[in-house]
CSV table of C-alpha atoms in Angstrom, one decimal:
chain,number,residue,atom,x,y,z
A,82,UNK,CA,-9.5,-12.3,-18.0
A,83,UNK,CA,-9.8,-15.7,-16.3
A,84,UNK,CA,-12.0,-16.2,-13.3
A,85,UNK,CA,-10.0,-15.1,-10.2
A,86,UNK,CA,-8.6,-17.8,-8.0
A,87,UNK,CA,-9.0,-15.7,-4.9
A,88,UNK,CA,-11.3,-12.8,-4.5
A,89,UNK,CA,-11.7,-10.9,-1.2
A,90,UNK,CA,-14.6,-8.4,-1.0
A,91,UNK,CA,-15.1,-5.8,1.8
A,92,UNK,CA,-13.3,-8.0,4.3
A,93,UNK,CA,-13.4,-6.9,8.0
A,94,UNK,CA,-11.4,-8.6,10.7
A,95,UNK,CA,-11.3,-7.8,14.4
A,96,UNK,CA,-9.7,-9.2,17.5
A,97,UNK,CA,-12.2,-8.2,20.1
A,98,UNK,CA,-12.4,-4.4,19.9
A,99,UNK,CA,-9.2,-4.1,17.7
A,100,UNK,CA,-10.2,-3.8,14.1
A,101,UNK,CA,-7.3,-5.1,12.0
A,102,UNK,CA,-8.9,-5.1,8.5
A,103,UNK,CA,-11.4,-2.4,7.6
A,104,UNK,CA,-13.1,-3.4,4.4
A,105,UNK,CA,-10.4,-4.7,2.0
A,106,UNK,CA,-10.9,-5.8,-1.6
A,107,UNK,CA,-8.3,-7.9,-3.3
A,108,UNK,CA,-8.4,-10.0,-6.5
A,109,UNK,CA,-5.8,-12.6,-7.6
A,110,UNK,CA,-6.6,-13.7,-11.1
A,111,UNK,CA,-5.3,-17.0,-12.4
A,112,UNK,CA,-1.5,-16.8,-13.2
A,113,UNK,CA,-1.0,-13.5,-11.5
A,114,UNK,CA,1.2,-12.6,-8.6
A,115,UNK,CA,-0.2,-10.1,-6.1
A,116,UNK,CA,2.1,-8.7,-3.4
A,117,UNK,CA,0.9,-7.1,-0.2
A,118,UNK,CA,3.3,-4.5,1.3
A,119,UNK,CA,3.0,-2.2,4.3
A,120,UNK,CA,4.3,-1.6,7.8
A,121,UNK,CA,4.1,-4.2,10.6
A,122,UNK,CA,0.5,-4.2,12.0
A,123,UNK,CA,-1.0,-3.0,8.7
A,124,UNK,CA,-3.0,-6.2,8.4
A,125,UNK,CA,-1.0,-8.0,5.6
A,126,UNK,CA,-0.5,-11.4,7.3
A,127,UNK,CA,-4.0,-11.3,8.8
A,128,UNK,CA,-5.4,-10.8,5.3
A,129,UNK,CA,-3.5,-13.8,4.1
A,130,UNK,CA,-4.7,-16.0,6.9
A,131,UNK,CA,-8.3,-14.9,6.3
A,132,UNK,CA,-7.9,-15.8,2.6
A,133,UNK,CA,-6.8,-19.3,3.7
A,134,UNK,CA,-9.5,-19.6,6.3
A,135,UNK,CA,-6.9,-19.9,9.1
A,136,UNK,CA,-8.6,-16.9,10.6
A,137,UNK,CA,-12.3,-16.1,10.6
A,138,UNK,CA,-13.4,-12.7,9.3
A,139,UNK,CA,-16.4,-10.8,10.6
A,140,UNK,CA,-17.8,-9.3,7.4
A,141,UNK,CA,-17.3,-9.6,3.7
A,142,UNK,CA,-16.8,-12.4,1.2
A,143,UNK,CA,-13.9,-14.8,0.5
A,144,UNK,CA,-14.4,-16.3,-2.9
A,145,UNK,CA,-12.3,-19.2,-4.2
A,146,UNK,CA,-12.5,-19.9,-8.0
A,147,UNK,CA,-15.9,-18.4,-8.1
A,148,UNK,CA,-17.2,-20.2,-5.0
A,149,UNK,CA,-18.0,-18.0,-2.0
A,150,UNK,CA,-17.3,-19.4,1.4
A,151,UNK,CA,-20.5,-20.2,3.3
A,152,UNK,CA,-20.7,-18.6,6.7
A,153,UNK,CA,-22.8,-19.1,9.8
A,154,UNK,CA,-23.2,-16.7,12.7
A,155,UNK,CA,-22.4,-13.0,12.7
A,156,UNK,CA,-19.7,-10.6,13.8
A,157,UNK,CA,-17.2,-12.2,16.1
A,158,UNK,CA,-19.2,-15.4,16.1
A,159,UNK,CA,-19.0,-15.8,12.3
A,160,UNK,CA,-17.4,-19.1,11.2
A,161,UNK,CA,-17.3,-21.2,8.0
A,162,UNK,CA,-20.5,-23.2,7.9
A,163,UNK,CA,-19.3,-26.1,5.6
A,164,UNK,CA,-16.3,-27.9,7.0
A,165,UNK,CA,-15.8,-29.9,3.7
A,166,UNK,CA,-15.8,-26.7,1.7
A,167,UNK,CA,-13.3,-25.2,4.1
A,168,UNK,CA,-10.9,-28.2,3.8
A,169,UNK,CA,-11.3,-28.3,0.1
A,170,UNK,CA,-10.4,-24.6,-0.2
A,171,UNK,CA,-7.5,-24.8,2.2
A,172,UNK,CA,-5.9,-27.8,0.5
A,173,UNK,CA,-6.0,-25.7,-2.8
A,174,UNK,CA,-4.3,-22.8,-1.2
A,175,UNK,CA,-0.8,-23.9,0.0
A,176,UNK,CA,0.7,-21.6,2.6
A,177,UNK,CA,4.5,-21.0,3.0
A,178,UNK,CA,5.2,-19.4,6.4
A,179,UNK,CA,7.9,-17.1,7.7
A,180,UNK,CA,9.1,-19.9,10.0
A,181,UNK,CA,9.5,-23.0,7.9
A,182,UNK,CA,7.3,-25.3,10.1
A,183,UNK,CA,9.0,-28.5,8.9
A,184,UNK,CA,8.6,-31.6,11.0
A,185,UNK,CA,12.0,-32.0,12.7
A,186,UNK,CA,11.6,-35.8,13.1
A,187,UNK,CA,11.0,-36.4,9.4
A,188,UNK,CA,13.5,-36.3,6.5
A,189,UNK,CA,13.0,-33.5,3.9
A,190,UNK,CA,11.4,-36.0,1.5
A,191,UNK,CA,9.0,-37.2,4.2
A,192,UNK,CA,8.1,-33.6,5.0
A,193,UNK,CA,7.2,-32.9,1.4
A,194,UNK,CA,5.2,-36.2,1.0
A,195,UNK,CA,3.3,-36.0,4.3
A,196,UNK,CA,0.2,-33.9,3.3
A,197,UNK,CA,-0.5,-35.3,-0.2
A,198,UNK,CA,-0.4,-38.8,1.3
A,199,UNK,CA,-2.3,-38.3,4.6
A,200,UNK,CA,-4.6,-35.3,3.7
A,201,UNK,CA,-5.3,-36.0,0.0
A,202,UNK,CA,-4.9,-39.8,0.2
A,203,UNK,CA,-2.7,-39.9,-2.9
A,204,UNK,CA,-0.6,-43.0,-3.9
A,205,UNK,CA,2.7,-43.0,-2.0
A,206,UNK,CA,4.9,-44.0,-4.9
A,207,UNK,CA,3.4,-41.4,-7.2
A,208,UNK,CA,3.7,-38.7,-4.5
A,209,UNK,CA,7.4,-39.7,-3.9
A,210,UNK,CA,8.2,-39.2,-7.5
A,211,UNK,CA,6.5,-35.8,-7.6
A,212,UNK,CA,8.1,-34.8,-4.2
A,213,UNK,CA,11.6,-35.6,-5.6
A,214,UNK,CA,10.8,-33.6,-8.7
A,215,UNK,CA,9.7,-30.5,-6.7
A,216,UNK,CA,12.8,-30.7,-4.4
A,217,UNK,CA,15.0,-30.8,-7.5
A,218,UNK,CA,13.0,-27.8,-8.9
A,219,UNK,CA,13.8,-25.7,-5.8
A,220,UNK,CA,17.5,-26.7,-6.0
A,221,UNK,CA,17.7,-29.2,-3.1
A,222,UNK,CA,17.1,-32.5,-4.9
A,223,UNK,CA,20.2,-33.9,-3.2
A,224,UNK,CA,18.8,-33.2,0.3
A,225,UNK,CA,15.9,-35.7,0.3
A,226,UNK,CA,17.3,-37.9,3.0
A,227,UNK,CA,18.5,-35.3,5.5
A,228,UNK,CA,16.6,-33.8,8.4
A,229,UNK,CA,15.6,-30.1,8.6
A,230,UNK,CA,18.2,-29.3,11.3
A,231,UNK,CA,20.9,-30.3,8.8
A,232,UNK,CA,19.9,-27.6,6.3
A,233,UNK,CA,20.5,-23.8,6.2
A,234,UNK,CA,17.5,-21.5,6.7
A,235,UNK,CA,17.3,-20.9,2.9
A,236,UNK,CA,17.3,-24.6,2.2
A,237,UNK,CA,14.6,-25.2,4.8
A,238,UNK,CA,12.4,-22.5,3.2
A,239,UNK,CA,13.0,-24.0,-0.2
A,240,UNK,CA,11.9,-27.4,1.2
A,241,UNK,CA,8.8,-25.6,2.6
A,242,UNK,CA,8.1,-24.3,-0.9
A,243,UNK,CA,8.5,-27.8,-2.4
A,244,UNK,CA,6.1,-29.1,0.3
A,245,UNK,CA,3.5,-26.4,-0.8
A,246,UNK,CA,4.0,-27.3,-4.5
A,247,UNK,CA,3.5,-31.0,-3.8
A,248,UNK,CA,-0.1,-30.3,-2.8
A,249,UNK,CA,-0.5,-29.1,-6.4
A,250,UNK,CA,-2.6,-26.1,-5.2
A,251,UNK,CA,-4.5,-23.6,-7.3
A,252,UNK,CA,-2.6,-20.8,-5.6
A,253,UNK,CA,0.4,-20.3,-3.3
A,254,UNK,CA,0.3,-18.0,-0.3
A,255,UNK,CA,3.6,-16.7,1.1
A,256,UNK,CA,3.7,-15.0,4.5
A,257,UNK,CA,7.0,-13.0,4.7
A,258,UNK,CA,8.9,-16.0,3.1
A,259,UNK,CA,12.4,-14.3,3.3
A,260,UNK,CA,12.2,-12.3,6.5
A,261,UNK,CA,13.8,-14.9,8.8
A,262,UNK,CA,16.8,-15.3,6.5
A,263,UNK,CA,20.2,-13.7,6.1
A,264,UNK,CA,20.5,-11.6,2.9
A,265,UNK,CA,22.6,-14.3,1.1
A,266,UNK,CA,20.1,-17.1,1.9
A,267,UNK,CA,17.2,-14.7,1.1
A,268,UNK,CA,18.3,-14.5,-2.5
A,269,UNK,CA,18.1,-18.4,-2.9
A,270,UNK,CA,14.4,-18.2,-2.0
A,271,UNK,CA,13.7,-15.1,-4.1
A,272,UNK,CA,15.2,-16.9,-7.1
A,273,UNK,CA,12.7,-19.8,-6.6
A,274,UNK,CA,9.7,-17.4,-6.2
A,275,UNK,CA,10.7,-15.6,-9.4
A,276,UNK,CA,10.9,-18.9,-11.3
A,277,UNK,CA,7.4,-19.8,-10.0
A,278,UNK,CA,6.1,-16.4,-11.1
A,279,UNK,CA,7.6,-16.9,-14.6
A,280,UNK,CA,5.8,-20.3,-14.8
A,281,UNK,CA,2.5,-18.4,-14.3
A,282,UNK,CA,1.6,-19.7,-10.9
A,283,UNK,CA,-1.1,-17.7,-9.0
A,284,UNK,CA,0.5,-16.3,-5.8
A,285,UNK,CA,-0.4,-13.9,-3.0
A,286,UNK,CA,2.8,-12.7,-1.3
A,287,UNK,CA,3.2,-10.7,1.9
A,288,UNK,CA,6.7,-9.3,1.9
A,289,UNK,CA,9.0,-6.7,3.3
A,290,UNK,CA,11.3,-7.2,0.2
A,291,UNK,CA,10.4,-4.3,-2.1
A,292,UNK,CA,12.8,-5.5,-4.8
A,293,UNK,CA,11.1,-8.9,-4.9
A,294,UNK,CA,7.6,-7.3,-4.9
A,295,UNK,CA,8.7,-5.0,-7.8
A,296,UNK,CA,10.3,-7.9,-9.8
A,297,UNK,CA,7.7,-10.7,-9.4
A,298,UNK,CA,4.3,-9.0,-9.1
A,299,UNK,CA,1.6,-8.2,-11.5
A,300,UNK,CA,-0.1,-6.1,-8.9
A,301,UNK,CA,1.1,-4.6,-5.6
A,302,UNK,CA,-1.2,-3.6,-2.7
A,303,UNK,CA,-0.1,-1.1,0.0
A,304,UNK,CA,-2.0,-1.7,3.2
A,305,UNK,CA,-2.0,1.0,5.9
A,306,UNK,CA,-3.9,0.5,9.2
A,307,UNK,CA,-6.2,-2.2,7.8
A,308,UNK,CA,-7.1,-0.4,4.6
A,309,UNK,CA,-5.8,-0.3,1.1
A,310,UNK,CA,-4.0,3.0,0.8
A,311,UNK,CA,-2.8,2.5,-2.7
A,312,UNK,CA,-2.5,-0.3,-5.3
A,313,UNK,CA,-1.4,-0.8,-8.9
A,314,UNK,CA,1.2,-2.2,-11.2
A,315,UNK,CA,4.7,-2.4,-9.6
A,316,UNK,CA,6.3,0.1,-12.0
A,317,UNK,CA,3.6,2.7,-11.2
A,318,UNK,CA,3.4,2.0,-7.5
A,319,UNK,CA,7.1,2.1,-6.8
A,320,UNK,CA,8.0,4.6,-9.6
A,321,UNK,CA,5.3,7.1,-9.0
A,322,UNK,CA,3.6,6.7,-5.6
A,323,UNK,CA,0.6,9.0,-5.3
A,324,UNK,CA,0.1,9.2,-1.5
A,325,UNK,CA,2.4,10.7,1.2
A,326,UNK,CA,2.0,7.5,3.2
A,327,UNK,CA,3.3,5.3,0.5
A,328,UNK,CA,6.1,7.8,-0.3
A,329,UNK,CA,7.1,7.7,3.4
A,330,UNK,CA,7.0,3.9,3.6
A,331,UNK,CA,9.1,3.5,0.4
A,332,UNK,CA,11.7,6.0,1.5
A,333,UNK,CA,12.1,4.1,4.8
A,334,UNK,CA,12.3,0.7,3.2
A,335,UNK,CA,13.9,1.0,-0.2
A,336,UNK,CA,17.7,1.5,-0.1
A,337,UNK,CA,18.9,4.6,-2.0
């Protein structure tokens, strides 16, 4: 197996006295899709934010392509020690949020081009060509010159995915990418994520959509109260859950 793109070992995260993650281990090998499922408050989104160094963890390792994050300080004072390393890792892990976070004063094309040009310093003409290609790939190539407010939620989220792709990251992180959308618009986004999975892109997905988790994942992790309760291949996890907690969670979330 190839070297994992993201490896999380014994990760602990607290907000003051509230411990949100209690020693979690997750590996996302190259070309694999790992989905995180669980109830609200189970620590899924926090784990994703710790993987992207948007949140500081108190204990454990975050390893990106074999390179461990260097820390300074301990416990609640622990922070990444090397700013250049943090920026390099973060620019290689593009995050797609639940709320699309598009710049309202920029056209869709400008939104997609902004980070590669300003953060990575890439050539503008080259980035524009790639940005148009990625917008076409997610099915909104005809929307380059419109503003976010003129798009549906599903189109905005697809623009956000194109923006993430335009950074040409080593992995994509999705934080509940469909939960702000109506069911009809949700399917537009799921279709794009499935196509990315089929291309062999490395993805870590926090989702409430069990069907999508089943269909696109190589590995599914069920988090409960900050710990991994159960994990495995989707067919096994959804078809033959071993713990009462997972059985209860699935019966409450999967339509009969």
